[in-house]
Amino acid sequence: MFMLAMRSVRQRPGRFLATLLAAFLGAGIIMTFNSLYDTAGQPGVDPVSSDTLTTSASVVGGYGTLLVFFAVASTLTVNVRQRAGELELLRCSGATPGQIRRMVVGESVAVALIGAVSAIGPAMLGGQALLDVFKDSGQVTRNVAPSFGPVALVSGVGITLVAAAGAAFLAVRRATRGRRQRGRARTFFAYAALGTGAVSVTSTFAFSATDEALMATPAYGAILLSVGCALLAPRLLRGVLERLPLTGASGWLAVRNLRRRVDDLSGILMSLILFTAVSVATLYMQGGESDAMKASGAVRTVEAKNLQTLNLTVVGIIVVFVCLMLVNSLYAATTYRGREFGQQRLAGAGPGQVLGMVATEGLILTAIGLFFGTGAALAGIIPFTVVRTDAVLPHQGLGIWLAVVAIAAAATTGTSLATAHRVLRTPAVEAVGPAA
């Protein structure tokens, strides 16, 4: 089965491009930040610099691991569902479910290994650039030299391969087993994340306004709430769509197609929820913290500078990573709909109506993701703001939120429309033919 997996990768590399890019980005992020562990462990590094580098590596490394798994899982889920006919043919030819799982896992691990190895060079450069940022802000002394050693290499490659193998196994397992069986674990972890997140957010009121750890509790609470909502994405999407009537040809087709493709779109909705919640919560909390320190006239400590750098870096990584993940997933999912678009055109729908349907789908999906992501973010922002400033809502206004909305809408709707426009170049008769 491993030989069959490698042959499949060599014969049709295009189908694995999304997984390759997800593995490349994920491994690059993990190795970039975990190289700070290697740098901190060098002889002669002072304790303050060592603590700054170690804290940064541990915090962002945790985020990176979570993002890698979600990114690889979403792209592999789309890949496996698009290959349902091929996998069924293998079963009819005598392949057992275990053999099929080993083949898909072998493909994913091979692709992830290529992506992880390709990311080593950029990660080395990224680690050096990140160290320069800490030096420029005075958090690390100038004499600390960058190091890229076994911690970065083993963690980056290892986590990426484990994430690819686990995500591939779960994706192909879902494709070969019943929905009831596959939904129990997801539901359990979803409610566990929601419950833990609610406890974390509520415990914010146990801190005082001057506690250094004040921001950590609501921030992690908001992240856990967003993870819970992301895991419940199929249910949330299905529940909203059942109550969403739209008029007009494009609107009716959009809702109909979204209802039919709930499972395929759940990975995209997961990305939108996580992107919105983490970005909005982190930026508003950091803005509120900066305003409070400025108003009090307090001198910003090394720890405060480190926290601000971490927060802004994490948000920047999430914005880039999740946007690319959205583009990957949407490109793969929309490209696969060539036959569907051809059938709609043969039934009388014009290219403009098809594009209108795709745009409506993207807007609906974006609105749902923003709604639940914003709710999770507010669950952390409000307790933090109440404790830190005695206000209910932060004073930054809607500017940050509108920027997040613009990025999410551009990534989702823009990618869908651009890909659909490309797919529509194929004549309708050719699109629905056997070759499609």
C-alpha positions as semicolon CSV with decimal commas, in nm:
position;residue;x (nm);y (nm);z (nm)
1;M;0,000;0,000;0,000
2;F;0,289;0,240;0,062
3;M;0,412;0,186;-0,296
4;L;0,058;0,251;-0,420
5;A;0,047;0,570;-0,213
6;M;0,377;0,696;-0,356
7;R;0,268;0,614;-0,710
8;S;-0,056;0,806;-0,655
9;V;0,140;1,111;-0,536
10;R;0,374;1,098;-0,837
11;Q;0,094;1,046;-1,091
12;R;-0,140;1,319;-0,969
13;P;0,060;1,572;-0,766
14;G;-0,197;1,847;-0,828
15;R;-0,448;1,697;-0,589
16;F;-0,197;1,722;-0,303
17;L;-0,090;2,085;-0,353
18;A;-0,321;2,214;-0,077
19;T;-0,188;1,959;0,171
20;L;0,170;2,034;0,067
21;L;0,125;2,407;0,124
22;A;-0,046;2,350;0,460
23;A;0,241;2,125;0,573
24;F;0,501;2,373;0,446
25;L;0,345;2,667;0,629
26;G;0,273;2,471;0,946
27;A;0,619;2,320;0,974
28;G;0,773;2,659;0,894
29;I;0,583;2,830;1,176
30;I;0,665;2,560;1,430
31;M;1,034;2,547;1,338
32;T;1,067;2,926;1,327
33;F;0,948;2,969;1,684
34;N;1,094;2,651;1,828
35;S;1,433;2,762;1,700
36;L;1,407;3,013;1,985
37;Y;1,440;2,717;2,222
38;D;1,767;2,626;2,055
39;T;1,882;2,988;2,076
40;A;1,787;3,017;2,444
41;G;1,972;2,697;2,527
42;Q;2,308;2,820;2,401
43;P;2,582;2,881;2,659
44;G;2,626;3,242;2,760
45;V;2,264;3,355;2,706
46;D;2,151;3,573;2,998
47;P;1,845;3,467;3,205
48;V;1,619;3,752;3,086
49;S;1,684;3,680;2,718
50;S;1,647;3,307;2,780
51;D;1,308;3,354;2,951
52;T;1,184;3,581;2,671
53;L;1,282;3,337;2,399
54;T;1,148;3,032;2,585
55;T;0,813;3,197;2,659
56;S;0,771;3,309;2,300
57;A;0,851;2,963;2,167
58;S;0,612;2,786;2,404
59;V;0,316;3,019;2,346
60;V;0,334;3,046;1,969
61;G;0,444;2,685;1,934
62;G;0,116;2,580;2,094
63;Y;-0,083;2,796;1,856
64;G;0,120;2,663;1,566
65;T;0,049;2,302;1,655
66;L;-0,324;2,369;1,671
67;L;-0,320;2,555;1,340
68;V;-0,121;2,282;1,166
69;F;-0,369;2,016;1,264
70;F;-0,673;2,220;1,157
71;A;-0,508;2,322;0,830
72;V;-0,400;1,973;0,731
73;A;-0,728;1,823;0,852
74;S;-0,941;2,062;0,647
75;T;-0,743;2,012;0,325
76;L;-0,729;1,633;0,365
77;T;-1,101;1,612;0,439
78;V;-1,180;1,791;0,113
79;N;-0,929;1,570;-0,070
80;V;-1,074;1,243;0,062
81;R;-1,433;1,343;-0,009
82;Q;-1,346;1,438;-0,364
83;R;-1,193;1,093;-0,410
84;A;-1,496;0,905;-0,282
85;G;-1,551;0,740;-0,622
86;E;-1,189;0,632;-0,648
87;L;-1,186;0,487;-0,297
88;E;-1,512;0,304;-0,360
89;L;-1,365;0,154;-0,677
90;L;-1,068;0,028;-0,474
91;R;-1,307;-0,136;-0,228
92;C;-1,498;-0,301;-0,512
93;S;-1,166;-0,426;-0,649
94;G;-1,094;-0,611;-0,325
95;A;-0,910;-0,355;-0,111
96;T;-1,004;-0,367;0,256
97;P;-1,086;-0,053;0,458
98;G;-0,757;-0,100;0,643
99;Q;-0,560;-0,107;0,318
100;I;-0,734;0,205;0,194
101;R;-0,661;0,385;0,521
102;R;-0,295;0,289;0,502
103;M;-0,274;0,413;0,142
104;V;-0,430;0,752;0,223
105;V;-0,221;0,794;0,538
106;G;0,092;0,699;0,343
107;E;0,014;0,959;0,076
108;S;-0,044;1,228;0,339
109;V;0,273;1,149;0,532
110;A;0,482;1,151;0,213
111;V;0,342;1,489;0,106
112;A;0,377;1,632;0,459
113;L;0,740;1,518;0,475
114;I;0,818;1,699;0,149
115;G;0,647;2,014;0,280
116;A;0,823;2,000;0,617
117;V;1,169;1,947;0,467
118;S;1,109;2,230;0,219
119;A;1,027;2,462;0,509
120;I;1,362;2,417;0,688
121;G;1,542;2,691;0,494
122;P;1,267;2,956;0,531
123;A;1,229;2,863;0,900
124;M;1,598;2,929;0,962
125;L;1,565;3,273;0,805
126;G;1,240;3,335;0,994
127;G;1,398;3,243;1,328
128;Q;1,683;3,486;1,268
129;A;1,441;3,764;1,168
130;L;1,228;3,699;1,475
131;L;1,534;3,717;1,700
132;D;1,622;4,052;1,544
133;V;1,273;4,179;1,635
134;F;1,329;4,087;2,000
135;K;1,671;4,253;1,993
136;D;1,535;4,574;1,842
137;S;1,267;4,596;2,112
138;G;1,524;4,545;2,389
139;Q;1,384;4,213;2,507
140;V;1,697;4,017;2,408
141;T;2,057;4,135;2,434
142;R;2,248;4,210;2,116
143;N;2,516;3,946;2,169
144;V;2,272;3,651;2,143
145;A;2,336;3,460;1,820
146;P;2,060;3,269;1,636
147;S;2,061;2,891;1,649
148;F;1,862;2,633;1,455
149;G;1,906;2,297;1,622
150;P;1,739;1,966;1,706
151;V;1,443;2,114;1,897
152;A;1,325;2,313;1,596
153;L;1,394;2,038;1,346
154;V;1,245;1,746;1,538
155;S;0,938;1,939;1,657
156;G;0,861;2,091;1,318
157;V;0,895;1,774;1,114
158;G;0,754;1,547;1,385
159;I;0,442;1,752;1,462
160;T;0,368;1,800;1,093
161;L;0,396;1,428;1,017
162;V;0,185;1,330;1,318
163;A;-0,079;1,590;1,225
164;A;-0,087;1,467;0,865
165;A;-0,112;1,101;0,966
166;G;-0,381;1,169;1,226
167;A;-0,585;1,399;1,004
168;A;-0,565;1,158;0,710
169;F;-0,669;0,866;0,928
170;L;-0,970;1,057;1,063
171;A;-1,070;1,182;0,718
172;V;-1,065;0,839;0,552
173;R;-1,225;0,683;0,858
174;R;-1,516;0,925;0,826
175;A;-1,548;0,835;0,460
176;T;-1,571;0,462;0,532
177;R;-1,785;0,464;0,847
178;G;-2,129;0,590;0,948
179;R;-2,205;0,946;1,054
180;R;-2,327;0,840;1,397
181;Q;-1,998;0,674;1,478
182;R;-1,784;0,957;1,350
183;G;-1,974;1,235;1,531
184;R;-1,946;1,117;1,890
185;A;-1,581;1,204;1,950
186;R;-1,616;1,543;1,779
187;T;-1,921;1,627;1,992
188;F;-1,744;1,523;2,312
189;F;-1,437;1,736;2,243
190;A;-1,654;2,027;2,129
191;Y;-1,853;2,042;2,452
192;A;-1,536;1,985;2,655
193;A;-1,376;2,287;2,486
194;L;-1,688;2,498;2,537
195;G;-1,711;2,404;2,905
196;T;-1,342;2,464;2,973
197;G;-1,356;2,792;2,782
198;A;-1,655;2,912;2,982
199;V;-1,477;2,831;3,310
200;S;-1,162;3,009;3,191
201;V;-1,353;3,321;3,087
202;T;-1,551;3,331;3,412
203;S;-1,236;3,297;3,622
204;T;-1,117;3,632;3,485
205;F;-1,320;3,805;3,757
206;A;-1,098;3,640;4,021
207;F;-0,802;3,856;3,910
208;S;-0,728;4,217;3,992
209;A;-0,669;4,488;3,731
210;T;-0,292;4,486;3,792
211;D;-0,231;4,111;3,772
212;E;0,022;4,026;3,500
213;A;-0,170;3,708;3,409
214;L;-0,500;3,889;3,364
215;M;-0,500;3,874;2,985
216;A;-0,406;3,506;2,960
217;T;-0,724;3,365;3,114
218;P;-0,985;3,540;2,895
219;A;-0,766;3,498;2,587
220;Y;-0,736;3,123;2,630
221;G;-1,105;3,109;2,720
222;A;-1,201;3,281;2,395
223;I;-0,976;3,045;2,198
224;L;-1,129;2,738;2,363
225;L;-1,481;2,868;2,295
226;S;-1,390;2,923;1,931
227;V;-1,244;2,571;1,910
228;G;-1,570;2,432;2,052
229;C;-1,776;2,626;1,797
230;A;-1,538;2,516;1,520
231;L;-1,581;2,150;1,613
232;L;-1,958;2,200;1,603
233;A;-1,932;2,373;1,263
234;P;-2,143;2,115;1,072
235;R;-2,428;2,142;1,323
236;L;-2,408;2,520;1,342
237;L;-2,403;2,557;0,966
238;R;-2,689;2,313;0,918
239;G;-2,899;2,482;1,187
240;V;-2,852;2,830;1,038
241;L;-2,921;2,716;0,681
242;E;-3,245;2,544;0,781
243;R;-3,374;2,881;0,903
244;L;-3,239;3,091;0,616
245;P;-3,487;3,158;0,336
246;L;-3,355;3,344;0,032
247;T;-3,534;3,459;-0,279
248;G;-3,408;3,483;-0,633
249;A;-3,239;3,220;-0,848
250;S;-2,888;3,277;-0,712
251;G;-3,002;3,292;-0,351
252;W;-3,217;2,979;-0,380
253;L;-2,934;2,786;-0,547
254;A;-2,685;2,909;-0,287
255;V;-2,888;2,792;0,012
256;R;-2,974;2,464;-0,158
257;N;-2,609;2,391;-0,240
258;L;-2,487;2,493;0,105
259;R;-2,738;2,260;0,270
260;R;-2,623;1,975;0,047
261;R;-2,251;2,045;0,108
262;V;-2,256;2,108;0,482
263;D;-1,993;1,844;0,561
264;D;-1,760;1,967;0,285
265;L;-1,785;2,328;0,401
266;S;-1,747;2,265;0,773
267;G;-1,366;2,284;0,749
268;I;-1,389;2,628;0,590
269;L;-1,630;2,745;0,859
270;M;-1,390;2,614;1,126
271;S;-1,113;2,830;0,982
272;L;-1,336;3,138;0,974
273;I;-1,445;3,095;1,336
274;L;-1,091;3,046;1,464
275;F;-0,954;3,334;1,257
276;T;-1,223;3,575;1,377
277;A;-1,216;3,479;1,744
278;V;-0,839;3,476;1,793
279;S;-0,776;3,793;1,590
280;V;-1,055;4,001;1,744
281;A;-0,997;3,885;2,102
282;T;-0,619;3,929;2,095
283;L;-0,615;4,268;1,923
284;Y;-0,887;4,423;2,138
285;M;-0,738;4,291;2,463
286;Q;-0,392;4,410;2,367
287;G;-0,533;4,748;2,269
288;G;-0,715;4,776;2,601
289;E;-0,402;4,678;2,793
290;S;-0,189;4,933;2,608
291;D;-0,444;5,211;2,669
292;A;-0,468;5,124;3,038
293;M;-0,091;5,133;3,087
294;K;-0,065;5,462;2,899
295;A;-0,342;5,618;3,107
296;S;-0,176;5,510;3,433
297;G;0,164;5,641;3,327
298;A;0,330;5,312;3,419
299;V;0,662;5,221;3,260
300;R;0,630;4,921;3,032
301;T;0,835;4,631;3,164
302;V;1,023;4,372;2,960
303;E;0,741;4,125;3,033
304;A;0,480;4,369;2,901
305;K;0,682;4,431;2,585
306;N;0,724;4,057;2,541
307;L;0,350;4,001;2,578
308;Q;0,266;4,270;2,325
309;T;0,516;4,132;2,074
310;L;0,377;3,782;2,124
311;N;0,017;3,893;2,080
312;L;0,084;4,087;1,762
313;T;0,303;3,809;1,623
314;V;0,041;3,544;1,697
315;V;-0,230;3,747;1,526
316;G;-0,007;3,809;1,225
317;I;0,068;3,439;1,192
318;I;-0,296;3,344;1,228
319;V;-0,406;3,599;0,967
320;V;-0,155;3,474;0,709
321;F;-0,190;3,106;0,791
322;V;-0,570;3,091;0,809
323;C;-0,615;3,304;0,500
324;L;-0,390;3,072;0,302
325;M;-0,573;2,775;0,451
326;L;-0,905;2,924;0,343
327;V;-0,771;2,991;-0,005
328;N;-0,642;2,633;-0,027
329;S;-0,966;2,473;0,089
330;L;-1,192;2,697;-0,117
331;Y;-0,982;2,655;-0,429
332;A;-0,992;2,276;-0,397
333;A;-1,363;2,268;-0,315
334;T;-1,466;2,507;-0,596
335;T;-1,246;2,346;-0,860
336;Y;-1,414;2,014;-0,785
337;R;-1,756;2,165;-0,871
338;G;-1,690;2,191;-1,244
339;R;-1,941;1,915;-1,323
340;E;-2,204;2,076;-1,099
341;F;-2,160;2,415;-1,266
342;G;-2,185;2,250;-1,608
343;Q;-2,510;2,080;-1,517
344;Q;-2,657;2,408;-1,391
345;R;-2,561;2,584;-1,714
346;L;-2,713;2,308;-1,926
347;A;-3,031;2,341;-1,718
348;G;-3,057;2,709;-1,813
349;A;-2,848;2,901;-1,560
350;G;-2,619;3,163;-1,708
351;P;-2,257;3,219;-1,600
352;G;-2,368;3,532;-1,413
353;Q;-2,624;3,335;-1,215
354;V;-2,365;3,071;-1,126
355;L;-2,119;3,337;-1,011
356;G;-2,398;3,508;-0,816
357;M;-2,472;3,177;-0,645
358;V;-2,106;3,130;-0,554
359;A;-2,083;3,488;-0,421
360;T;-2,396;3,438;-0,209
361;E;-2,256;3,113;-0,072
362;G;-1,933;3,289;0,024
363;L;-2,115;3,576;0,194
364;I;-2,341;3,342;0,391
365;L;-2,047;3,129;0,501
366;T;-1,848;3,438;0,598
367;A;-2,138;3,585;0,796
368;I;-2,189;3,262;0,992
369;G;-1,818;3,232;1,071
370;L;-1,795;3,596;1,177
371;F;-2,104;3,564;1,397
372;F;-1,982;3,269;1,602
373;G;-1,619;3,385;1,602
374;T;-1,719;3,731;1,725
375;G;-1,936;3,576;1,995
376;A;-1,644;3,369;2,123
377;A;-1,416;3,674;2,115
378;L;-1,664;3,892;2,307
379;A;-1,692;3,624;2,573
380;G;-1,325;3,691;2,652
381;I;-1,308;4,063;2,573
382;I;-1,593;4,174;2,801
383;P;-1,463;4,014;3,126
384;F;-1,112;4,143;3,055
385;T;-1,237;4,497;2,987
386;V;-1,459;4,500;3,295
387;V;-1,173;4,395;3,524
388;R;-0,901;4,606;3,358
389;T;-1,087;4,933;3,291
390;D;-1,429;4,907;3,464
391;A;-1,593;4,953;3,123
392;V;-1,800;4,687;2,946
393;L;-1,667;4,723;2,591
394;P;-1,320;4,835;2,479
395;H;-1,264;5,190;2,357
396;Q;-1,105;5,094;2,023
397;G;-1,437;5,105;1,838
398;L;-1,532;4,892;1,539
399;G;-1,216;4,955;1,336
400;I;-1,039;4,631;1,431
401;W;-1,351;4,422;1,385
402;L;-1,425;4,575;1,045
403;A;-1,068;4,501;0,934
404;V;-1,114;4,136;1,034
405;V;-1,445;4,127;0,848
406;A;-1,284;4,270;0,535
407;I;-1,001;4,014;0,538
408;A;-1,239;3,722;0,597
409;A;-1,479;3,834;0,324
410;A;-1,199;3,897;0,074
411;A;-1,039;3,557;0,141
412;T;-1,365;3,361;0,125
413;T;-1,571;3,532;-0,142
414;G;-1,277;3,647;-0,352
415;T;-1,123;3,300;-0,376
416;S;-1,456;3,137;-0,453
417;L;-1,540;3,383;-0,729
418;A;-1,195;3,375;-0,887
419;T;-1,188;2,995;-0,889
420;A;-1,546;2,965;-1,015
421;H;-1,472;3,211;-1,296
422;R;-1,178;2,994;-1,398
423;V;-1,386;2,675;-1,383
424;L;-1,661;2,833;-1,596
425;R;-1,418;2,874;-1,885
426;T;-1,465;2,503;-1,958
427;P;-1,764;2,448;-2,191
428;A;-2,067;2,308;-2,007
429;V;-2,090;1,994;-2,224
430;E;-1,723;1,917;-2,166
431;A;-1,757;1,982;-1,791
432;V;-2,031;1,720;-1,748
433;G;-1,865;1,464;-1,976
434;P;-1,705;1,140;-1,857
435;A;-1,359;1,301;-1,847
436;A;-1,479;1,543;-1,578
